[in-house]
């Protein structure tokens, strides 16, 4: 007998199966409290602004890094910079050549003072003194000044131990001086080049005179 046929049966005492058929259960989705929902809505613009700022900072850092690396974000090729540095002006060789010539002249004088076999150094010393005067005159011409004296009081060197040592030293000095003047011919003006060439030729004759017979 059903619940309809039994009027004395209370509806609350119906079997569970009948309740499930007549009163279906409804699932109501959970909702956040009004306060929580309002807070979330207020925080959304702030978070969006923070994310946008982070994106701008990241993009700026990427562009700066690309520029530092020598490239741009719009090009895949590396930028090459070429810097041209001017060569320094050549050093005037006159001071060194004058000092060397003066020293060699003093050595020849000291060697010639020994006499004997070293007496042949005397004419060579006169040649070197003439070279020194010409170099000083050329330096004064370019500097528009008065030539410095070739010799000064008290400028001497100790004489060699023997005539043979004096001659050996003279040979070495002539060789060094000849190379020094020859190397500078291509680095100076035409007038100086002619002067250096004539001195180098004279030094070649000195080496011939001092060569052992």
PDB file of C-alpha atoms in Angstrom, residues 33-118:
ATOM      1  CA  UNK A  33      31.533  36.352   2.388  1.00  0.00           C
ATOM      2  CA  UNK A  34      30.662  39.828   1.089  1.00  0.00           C
ATOM      3  CA  UNK A  35      33.644  41.380   2.813  1.00  0.00           C
ATOM      4  CA  UNK A  36      36.150  38.950   1.215  1.00  0.00           C
ATOM      5  CA  UNK A  37      34.668  39.523  -2.225  1.00  0.00           C
ATOM      6  CA  UNK A  38      34.883  43.278  -1.822  1.00  0.00           C
ATOM      7  CA  UNK A  39      38.508  43.070  -0.714  1.00  0.00           C
ATOM      8  CA  UNK A  40      39.489  40.919  -3.687  1.00  0.00           C
ATOM      9  CA  UNK A  41      37.823  43.333  -6.079  1.00  0.00           C
ATOM     10  CA  UNK A  42      39.787  46.230  -4.547  1.00  0.00           C
ATOM     11  CA  UNK A  43      43.121  44.371  -4.736  1.00  0.00           C
ATOM     12  CA  UNK A  44      42.810  43.389  -8.417  1.00  0.00           C
ATOM     13  CA  UNK A  45      43.708  46.851  -9.867  1.00  0.00           C
ATOM     14  CA  UNK A  46      46.708  47.145  -7.520  1.00  0.00           C
ATOM     15  CA  UNK A  47      48.055  43.762  -8.556  1.00  0.00           C
ATOM     16  CA  UNK A  48      47.513  44.570 -12.230  1.00  0.00           C
ATOM     17  CA  UNK A  49      49.476  47.818 -11.859  1.00  0.00           C
ATOM     18  CA  UNK A  50      52.351  46.013 -10.108  1.00  0.00           C
ATOM     19  CA  UNK A  51      52.515  43.375 -12.847  1.00  0.00           C
ATOM     20  CA  UNK A  52      52.490  46.099 -15.523  1.00  0.00           C
ATOM     21  CA  UNK A  53      55.358  47.944 -13.795  1.00  0.00           C
ATOM     22  CA  UNK A  54      57.382  44.759 -13.529  1.00  0.00           C
ATOM     23  CA  UNK A  55      56.886  44.176 -17.241  1.00  0.00           C
ATOM     24  CA  UNK A  56      58.110  47.699 -18.076  1.00  0.00           C
ATOM     25  CA  UNK A  57      61.195  47.310 -15.853  1.00  0.00           C
ATOM     26  CA  UNK A  58      62.007  43.930 -17.408  1.00  0.00           C
ATOM     27  CA  UNK A  59      61.708  45.341 -20.929  1.00  0.00           C
ATOM     28  CA  UNK A  60      63.940  48.313 -20.055  1.00  0.00           C
ATOM     29  CA  UNK A  61      66.582  46.019 -18.541  1.00  0.00           C
ATOM     30  CA  UNK A  62      66.541  43.855 -21.675  1.00  0.00           C
ATOM     31  CA  UNK A  63      67.086  46.896 -23.935  1.00  0.00           C
ATOM     32  CA  UNK A  64      69.943  48.181 -21.737  1.00  0.00           C
ATOM     33  CA  UNK A  65      71.597  44.769 -21.730  1.00  0.00           C
ATOM     34  CA  UNK A  66      71.301  44.535 -25.500  1.00  0.00           C
ATOM     35  CA  UNK A  67      72.875  47.974 -25.947  1.00  0.00           C
ATOM     36  CA  UNK A  68      75.752  47.049 -23.628  1.00  0.00           C
ATOM     37  CA  UNK A  69      76.399  43.866 -25.563  1.00  0.00           C
ATOM     38  CA  UNK A  70      76.767  45.863 -28.783  1.00  0.00           C
ATOM     39  CA  UNK A  71      73.474  44.914 -30.393  1.00  0.00           C
ATOM     40  CA  UNK A  72      69.887  46.104 -30.431  1.00  0.00           C
ATOM     41  CA  UNK A  73      66.624  44.319 -29.908  1.00  0.00           C
ATOM     42  CA  UNK A  74      65.625  45.242 -33.444  1.00  0.00           C
ATOM     43  CA  UNK A  75      68.700  43.799 -35.143  1.00  0.00           C
ATOM     44  CA  UNK A  76      70.491  40.486 -34.902  1.00  0.00           C
ATOM     45  CA  UNK A  77      73.840  41.833 -36.146  1.00  0.00           C
ATOM     46  CA  UNK A  78      76.582  43.028 -33.767  1.00  0.00           C
ATOM     47  CA  UNK A  79      77.682  46.639 -33.993  1.00  0.00           C
ATOM     48  CA  UNK A  80      81.425  47.071 -34.656  1.00  0.00           C
ATOM     49  CA  UNK A  81      83.188  50.305 -33.702  1.00  0.00           C
ATOM     50  CA  UNK A  82      86.525  51.207 -35.256  1.00  0.00           C
ATOM     51  CA  UNK A  83      88.704  53.776 -33.523  1.00  0.00           C
ATOM     52  CA  UNK A  84      91.706  55.241 -35.330  1.00  0.00           C
ATOM     53  CA  UNK A  85      94.552  56.477 -33.151  1.00  0.00           C
ATOM     54  CA  UNK A  86      97.035  58.839 -34.726  1.00  0.00           C
ATOM     55  CA  UNK A  87     100.650  57.738 -34.561  1.00  0.00           C
ATOM     56  CA  UNK A  88     102.835  59.847 -32.280  1.00  0.00           C
ATOM     57  CA  UNK A  89     105.181  62.246 -34.034  1.00  0.00           C
ATOM     58  CA  UNK A  90     108.693  60.899 -34.655  1.00  0.00           C
ATOM     59  CA  UNK A  91     111.298  61.751 -32.039  1.00  0.00           C
ATOM     60  CA  UNK A  92     114.021  64.150 -33.106  1.00  0.00           C
ATOM     61  CA  UNK A  93     117.237  62.076 -33.202  1.00  0.00           C
ATOM     62  CA  UNK A  94     119.553  65.068 -33.020  1.00  0.00           C
ATOM     63  CA  UNK A  95     120.038  65.072 -29.257  1.00  0.00           C
ATOM     64  CA  UNK A  96     121.075  61.409 -29.161  1.00  0.00           C
ATOM     65  CA  UNK A  97     123.334  61.723 -32.189  1.00  0.00           C
ATOM     66  CA  UNK A  98     125.049  64.810 -30.749  1.00  0.00           C
ATOM     67  CA  UNK A  99     125.641  63.138 -27.378  1.00  0.00           C
ATOM     68  CA  UNK A 100     127.017  60.007 -29.043  1.00  0.00           C
ATOM     69  CA  UNK A 101     129.337  62.013 -31.327  1.00  0.00           C
ATOM     70  CA  UNK A 102     130.687  64.055 -28.432  1.00  0.00           C
ATOM     71  CA  UNK A 103     131.433  60.913 -26.393  1.00  0.00           C
ATOM     72  CA  UNK A 104     133.225  59.251 -29.308  1.00  0.00           C
ATOM     73  CA  UNK A 105     135.297  62.383 -29.904  1.00  0.00           C
ATOM     74  CA  UNK A 106     136.424  62.443 -26.267  1.00  0.00           C
ATOM     75  CA  UNK A 107     137.367  58.750 -26.405  1.00  0.00           C
ATOM     76  CA  UNK A 108     139.433  59.271 -29.554  1.00  0.00           C
ATOM     77  CA  UNK A 109     141.239  62.172 -27.923  1.00  0.00           C
ATOM     78  CA  UNK A 110     141.993  60.118 -24.826  1.00  0.00           C
ATOM     79  CA  UNK A 111     143.279  57.226 -26.929  1.00  0.00           C
ATOM     80  CA  UNK A 112     145.426  59.432 -29.147  1.00  0.00           C
ATOM     81  CA  UNK A 113     147.097  60.860 -26.047  1.00  0.00           C
ATOM     82  CA  UNK A 114     148.748  57.459 -25.455  1.00  0.00           C
ATOM     83  CA  UNK A 115     150.883  57.914 -28.581  1.00  0.00           C
ATOM     84  CA  UNK A 116     152.564  55.030 -30.375  1.00  0.00           C
ATOM     85  CA  UNK A 117     150.124  52.934 -32.386  1.00  0.00           C
ATOM     86  CA  UNK A 118     147.233  55.003 -31.055  1.00  0.00           C
TER      87      UNK A 118
END
